[in-house]
Tab-separated table of C-alpha atoms in Angstrom:
chain	number	residue	atom	x	y	z
A	1	MET	CA	-19.751	47.095	-72.140
A	2	ILE	CA	-22.497	47.805	-73.773
A	3	SER	CA	-23.057	51.329	-73.920
A	4	SER	CA	-26.192	53.325	-72.232
A	5	ARG	CA	-27.490	54.208	-75.918
A	6	ASN	CA	-27.175	50.786	-77.252
A	7	ALA	CA	-29.161	49.520	-73.974
A	8	GLY	CA	-32.091	51.801	-74.348
A	9	LEU	CA	-31.953	50.308	-77.761
A	10	LEU	CA	-32.534	46.802	-76.676
A	11	THR	CA	-35.061	47.709	-74.147
A	12	ALA	CA	-37.228	49.524	-77.256
A	13	SER	CA	-36.684	46.547	-79.118
A	14	ALA	CA	-37.893	43.968	-76.912
A	15	LEU	CA	-40.952	46.168	-75.727
A	16	PHE	CA	-42.091	46.170	-78.991
A	17	ILE	CA	-41.888	42.765	-79.801
A	18	PHE	CA	-43.422	42.145	-76.633
A	19	MET	CA	-46.242	44.308	-77.183
A	20	GLY	CA	-46.520	43.011	-80.831
A	21	TYR	CA	-46.660	39.454	-79.244
A	22	THR	CA	-49.508	40.746	-76.372
A	23	VAL	CA	-51.728	41.801	-79.172
A	24	ASN	CA	-51.458	39.064	-81.750
A	25	ILE	CA	-52.741	36.521	-78.471
A	26	TRP	CA	-55.664	39.449	-77.692
A	27	LEU	CA	-56.589	39.191	-81.365
A	28	GLY	CA	-56.318	35.574	-81.141
A	29	PHE	CA	-58.756	35.595	-78.174
A	30	LEU	CA	-61.243	38.142	-79.957
A	31	SER	CA	-61.487	35.914	-83.145
A	32	LEU	CA	-61.906	32.641	-81.792
A	33	PRO	CA	-65.457	33.004	-80.596
A	34	LEU	CA	-65.888	34.161	-84.335
A	35	LEU	CA	-64.153	31.494	-85.750
A	36	SER	CA	-66.021	28.733	-83.651
A	37	GLY	CA	-69.532	30.508	-84.824
A	38	LEU	CA	-68.388	30.040	-88.114
A	39	ILE	CA	-67.451	26.149	-87.664
A	40	LEU	CA	-70.494	24.777	-85.915
A	41	SER	CA	-72.421	27.237	-88.326
A	42	HIS	CA	-71.107	25.327	-90.963
A	43	TYR	CA	-71.361	21.926	-89.571
A	44	PHE	CA	-74.609	22.478	-88.261
A	45	ASN	CA	-76.387	23.727	-91.259
A	46	GLN	CA	-74.522	20.768	-93.229
A	47	SER	CA	-76.179	18.149	-90.394
A	48	GLN	CA	-79.429	19.752	-90.748
A	49	GLN	CA	-79.621	19.501	-94.428
A	50	PRO	CA	-79.849	15.468	-94.617
A	51	LEU	CA	-81.853	15.402	-91.566
A	52	LYS	CA	-84.646	17.695	-93.347
A	53	GLN	CA	-84.453	15.309	-96.219
A	54	SER	CA	-84.837	11.991	-94.028
A	55	ILE	CA	-87.374	13.449	-91.524
A	56	SER	CA	-90.934	11.640	-93.036
A	57	VAL	CA	-94.422	12.521	-91.048
A	58	ASN	CA	-96.244	9.485	-90.063
A	59	LYS	CA	-99.752	9.939	-89.813
A	60	PRO	CA	-101.283	8.741	-85.996
A	61	LEU	CA	-103.936	5.433	-87.403
A	62	SER	CA	-107.373	5.449	-86.550
A	63	ALA	CA	-109.075	4.051	-83.559
A	64	LYS	CA	-110.108	1.317	-86.048
A	65	LEU	CA	-106.668	0.313	-87.324
A	66	GLN	CA	-105.328	0.198	-84.255
A	67	GLU	CA	-108.009	-1.762	-82.883
A	68	LEU	CA	-107.421	-4.061	-85.638
A	69	ILE	CA	-103.954	-4.255	-84.486
A	70	LYS	CA	-104.374	-5.078	-81.553
A	71	ASN	CA	-107.160	-7.805	-82.721
A	72	GLN	CA	-104.029	-9.378	-84.919
A	73	GLN	CA	-101.653	-9.262	-81.987
A	74	ASP	CA	-104.133	-10.809	-79.687
A	75	SER	CA	-105.258	-14.111	-81.735
A	76	TYR	CA	-101.581	-14.405	-83.044
A	77	ASN	CA	-100.521	-15.131	-79.498
A	78	ASN	CA	-103.600	-16.687	-78.135
A	79	VAL	CA	-104.526	-18.421	-81.535
A	80	PHE	CA	-101.367	-19.618	-83.621
A	81	LEU	CA	-99.105	-19.569	-81.001
A	82	GLU	CA	-100.937	-21.114	-78.382
A	83	ASN	CA	-102.303	-23.906	-81.038
A	84	PRO	CA	-100.048	-24.572	-83.674
A	85	ASN	CA	-101.734	-27.476	-85.046
A	86	ASN	CA	-104.975	-26.785	-85.345
A	87	PHE	CA	-105.283	-23.041	-85.233
A	88	HIS	CA	-106.501	-23.396	-89.220
A	89	GLN	CA	-109.795	-24.746	-88.189
A	90	SER	CA	-113.117	-23.568	-88.149
A	91	THR	CA	-113.407	-24.039	-84.722
A	92	PHE	CA	-111.527	-20.108	-84.206
A	93	HIS	CA	-112.665	-17.037	-85.949
A	94	TYR	CA	-109.933	-14.187	-86.784
A	95	ASP	CA	-110.286	-13.587	-90.290
A	96	TRP	CA	-111.491	-10.106	-90.249
A	97	TRP	CA	-107.783	-8.645	-88.882
A	98	MET	CA	-105.456	-11.340	-89.762
A	99	PHE	CA	-106.479	-11.186	-93.776
A	100	PRO	CA	-107.806	-7.850	-93.683
A	101	GLN	CA	-109.910	-7.001	-96.971
A	102	GLU	CA	-112.456	-4.516	-98.081
A	103	ALA	CA	-115.796	-6.143	-97.154
A	104	PRO	CA	-119.000	-5.160	-99.531
A	105	ASN	CA	-122.189	-3.574	-97.764
A	106	PHE	CA	-123.837	-6.645	-97.571
A	107	ALA	CA	-121.503	-8.244	-95.413
A	108	SER	CA	-121.808	-8.298	-91.498
A	109	GLU	CA	-121.227	-5.368	-89.565
A	110	THR	CA	-118.246	-7.121	-87.657
A	111	SER	CA	-116.855	-7.719	-91.329
A	112	ARG	CA	-117.634	-3.953	-92.025
A	113	LYS	CA	-116.219	-2.503	-88.886
A	114	PHE	CA	-112.801	-4.178	-90.350
A	115	SER	CA	-112.751	-3.240	-93.816
A	116	VAL	CA	-110.020	-1.572	-95.314
A	117	ASN	CA	-109.602	0.790	-98.044
A	118	ASP	CA	-106.162	0.863	-99.993
A	119	GLN	CA	-104.823	4.055	-97.740
A	120	GLU	CA	-105.574	1.604	-94.757
A	121	VAL	CA	-104.189	-0.862	-96.499
A	122	GLU	CA	-101.052	1.170	-97.355
A	123	ASN	CA	-100.770	2.477	-93.877
A	124	LEU	CA	-101.239	-1.491	-92.417
A	125	LEU	CA	-97.981	-2.141	-95.063
A	126	ARG	CA	-95.784	0.479	-92.992
A	127	HIS	CA	-96.965	-0.559	-89.742
A	128	ASN	CA	-93.977	-3.141	-88.867
A	129	GLN	CA	-95.479	-4.959	-86.487
A	130	PHE	CA	-99.034	-5.735	-88.174
A	131	ILE	CA	-97.068	-6.341	-91.605
A	132	SER	CA	-94.265	-9.061	-89.880
A	133	THR	CA	-97.237	-11.073	-88.194
A	134	TYR	CA	-99.685	-10.946	-91.310
A	135	GLU	CA	-96.791	-12.426	-93.281
A	136	LYS	CA	-96.238	-14.876	-90.476
A	137	SER	CA	-99.765	-15.729	-90.115
A	138	ILE	CA	-100.117	-16.928	-93.954
A	139	LYS	CA	-97.321	-18.787	-93.654
A	140	LYS	CA	-98.412	-20.426	-90.646
A	141	TYR	CA	-101.794	-20.557	-92.088
A	142	LEU	CA	-100.552	-22.359	-95.758
A	143	ASP	CA	-97.750	-24.486	-93.510
A	144	ASN	CA	-100.390	-26.393	-91.359
A	145	LEU	CA	-102.609	-26.930	-94.577
A	146	GLU	CA	-99.730	-28.444	-96.345
A	147	VAL	CA	-98.872	-30.737	-93.334
A	148	HIS	CA	-102.295	-31.727	-92.343
A	149	GLY	CA	-104.084	-31.281	-95.425
A	150	TRP	CA	-107.572	-28.971	-96.871
A	151	ASN	CA	-109.954	-28.710	-93.754
A	152	HIS	CA	-112.816	-27.995	-96.313
A	153	TYR	CA	-112.633	-24.142	-94.801
A	154	ASP	CA	-113.152	-22.538	-98.223
A	155	ILE	CA	-114.121	-18.840	-96.511
A	156	ARG	CA	-110.877	-18.401	-94.704
A	157	TYR	CA	-109.473	-19.467	-97.747
A	158	ALA	CA	-110.632	-17.507	-100.111
A	159	LYS	CA	-110.629	-14.382	-97.630
A	160	MET	CA	-106.784	-15.118	-97.235
A	161	VAL	CA	-106.786	-15.477	-100.912
A	162	ILE	CA	-109.000	-11.420	-101.145
A	163	SER	CA	-106.513	-9.844	-98.379
A	164	LEU	CA	-103.090	-11.246	-100.406
A	165	HIS	CA	-104.079	-9.846	-103.531
A	166	LYS	CA	-105.558	-6.277	-101.963
A	167	PHE	CA	-101.913	-6.136	-100.021
A	168	ILE	CA	-99.719	-7.279	-103.044
A	169	CYS	CA	-101.691	-4.547	-105.316
A	170	VAL	CA	-101.076	-1.502	-103.048
A	171	SER	CA	-97.500	-2.521	-101.935
A	172	GLY	CA	-97.141	-2.429	-105.780
A	173	GLN	CA	-98.440	0.710	-106.376
A	174	HIS	CA	-96.650	2.098	-103.218
A	175	ASN	CA	-93.296	0.825	-104.579
A	176	ILE	CA	-93.127	-0.798	-101.413
A	177	THR	CA	-90.696	-3.107	-102.914
A	178	ASP	CA	-89.221	-5.720	-100.574
A	179	MET	CA	-92.970	-6.700	-99.001
A	180	ASN	CA	-94.377	-7.232	-102.098
A	181	LYS	CA	-92.002	-9.452	-103.430
A	182	ARG	CA	-92.284	-11.469	-100.546
A	183	LEU	CA	-96.339	-11.650	-100.511
A	184	LYS	CA	-96.011	-12.573	-104.366
A	185	ASN	CA	-94.286	-15.627	-103.245
A	186	LEU	CA	-96.929	-16.391	-100.825
A	187	ALA	CA	-99.278	-16.002	-103.331
A	188	GLN	CA	-97.372	-18.352	-105.798
A	189	ARG	CA	-97.690	-21.234	-102.835
A	190	ALA	CA	-101.283	-20.296	-102.005
A	191	ILE	CA	-102.373	-20.649	-105.526
A	192	LYS	CA	-100.514	-23.718	-106.000
A	193	PHE	CA	-101.884	-25.287	-103.017
A	194	ALA	CA	-105.558	-24.210	-104.462
A	195	GLN	CA	-104.834	-26.063	-107.476
A	196	SER	CA	-103.495	-29.100	-106.092
A	197	ASN	CA	-106.099	-29.878	-103.122
A	198	ILE	CA	-109.478	-27.704	-103.718
A	199	LYS	CA	-111.479	-29.589	-105.861
A	200	HIS	CA	-114.772	-27.675	-105.287
A	201	PRO	CA	-113.528	-24.065	-104.644
A	202	SER	CA	-116.660	-21.666	-103.909
A	203	GLY	CA	-117.487	-19.065	-106.209
A	204	LEU	CA	-115.701	-16.359	-103.782
A	205	LEU	CA	-112.237	-18.271	-104.016
A	206	GLN	CA	-112.542	-19.277	-107.751
A	207	GLN	CA	-112.387	-15.135	-108.259
A	208	GLY	CA	-110.146	-14.588	-105.663
A	209	LEU	CA	-107.585	-17.014	-106.977
A	210	ALA	CA	-108.408	-15.763	-110.582
A	211	GLN	CA	-107.437	-12.075	-109.728
A	212	LEU	CA	-104.251	-13.695	-107.902
A	213	MET	CA	-103.109	-15.452	-110.455
A	214	LYS	CA	-103.368	-12.436	-112.761
A	215	GLU	CA	-101.399	-10.375	-110.488
A	216	VAL	CA	-98.784	-12.351	-110.190
A	217	ASN	CA	-98.501	-13.917	-113.721
A	218	VAL	CA	-99.707	-17.165	-113.219
A	219	SER	CA	-101.374	-18.688	-116.290
A	220	LYS	CA	-102.508	-22.031	-115.268
A	221	LYS	CA	-106.024	-22.906	-114.779
A	222	THR	CA	-107.755	-22.864	-111.399
A	223	PRO	CA	-110.117	-25.663	-110.778
A	224	LYS	CA	-113.385	-26.277	-111.906
A	225	ILE	CA	-116.179	-24.847	-110.297
A	226	THR	CA	-119.256	-27.185	-108.638
A	227	PRO	CA	-121.672	-24.726	-107.440
A	228	ARG	CA	-122.417	-25.631	-103.610
A	229	PHE	CA	-126.025	-23.323	-103.372
A	230	ASN	CA	-129.144	-22.675	-105.583
A	231	ASN	CA	-129.595	-19.359	-104.538
A	232	LYS	CA	-126.555	-17.228	-106.015
A	233	GLU	CA	-127.290	-14.326	-103.917
A	234	ASN	CA	-127.204	-16.179	-100.409
A	235	ASN	CA	-124.453	-18.188	-101.429
A	236	LYS	CA	-122.690	-15.213	-102.073
A	237	GLN	CA	-123.626	-13.105	-99.196
A	238	ASN	CA	-123.385	-15.988	-96.516
A	239	LEU	CA	-119.654	-17.841	-98.517
A	240	ALA	CA	-118.016	-14.464	-98.241
A	241	PHE	CA	-119.057	-12.883	-94.838
A	242	PRO	CA	-121.276	-15.176	-92.613
A	243	HIS	CA	-121.913	-13.216	-89.410
A	244	ILE	CA	-120.303	-14.458	-86.231
A	245	SER	CA	-121.234	-12.960	-83.045
A	246	PRO	CA	-118.165	-10.956	-81.606
A	247	LYS	CA	-117.986	-12.980	-78.934
A	248	LYS	CA	-117.030	-15.789	-80.683
A	249	GLN	CA	-114.411	-14.390	-82.312
A	250	PHE	CA	-111.880	-16.621	-81.174
A	251	ARG	CA	-111.643	-19.655	-78.628
A	252	ARG	CA	-108.778	-19.046	-75.836
């Protein structure tokens, strides 16, 4: 039998153990919010650091570039895709936004309206929809000329070459490496076609090809020029940026 003294000791021991267990539980409950807060704070800080590094602020496009891209998409869908065999012909007019470039002061009103400087070209290079369509348009244009032959529409080819040179230069300056490489591949095709098929290029096309060849390190000579106009300034103005009414931008 357990004496009353021993029974008292056992009861006291049990009570002490129970109280210690209860205190530990309460301390555990009290420490959970603090521990949870520390854990959440750690992971939050870890997740925020790379997020800050990956965020890049994209400047909104100007109204001019938005209109240029809209016109590009309209021409691509309504002309290139709906007229796959003859969209490259002079019947259609879309060069201002399909092959953007920086227009001189003497150019037509429409050419000046959609003229793009280096900063605007960089914005277009970083606009996925535009640059994807730009690349596809040049490919399709060269494809058609290679299949159907040279159509003697010199001004369009010159604008394409000058635009391509501009986009290659700007993409190289801003380390847009992948697109720079792909555009240079298109430039090689454009130069090769011109050398093989365009026997009497205009002065504008001759100059554009020379610049493009230098940019992509092509050493072959461009075709010999045969002047087609007596008035040098009129030749330059009319050939480079002929004025076409906006109502005739492209045939639907």
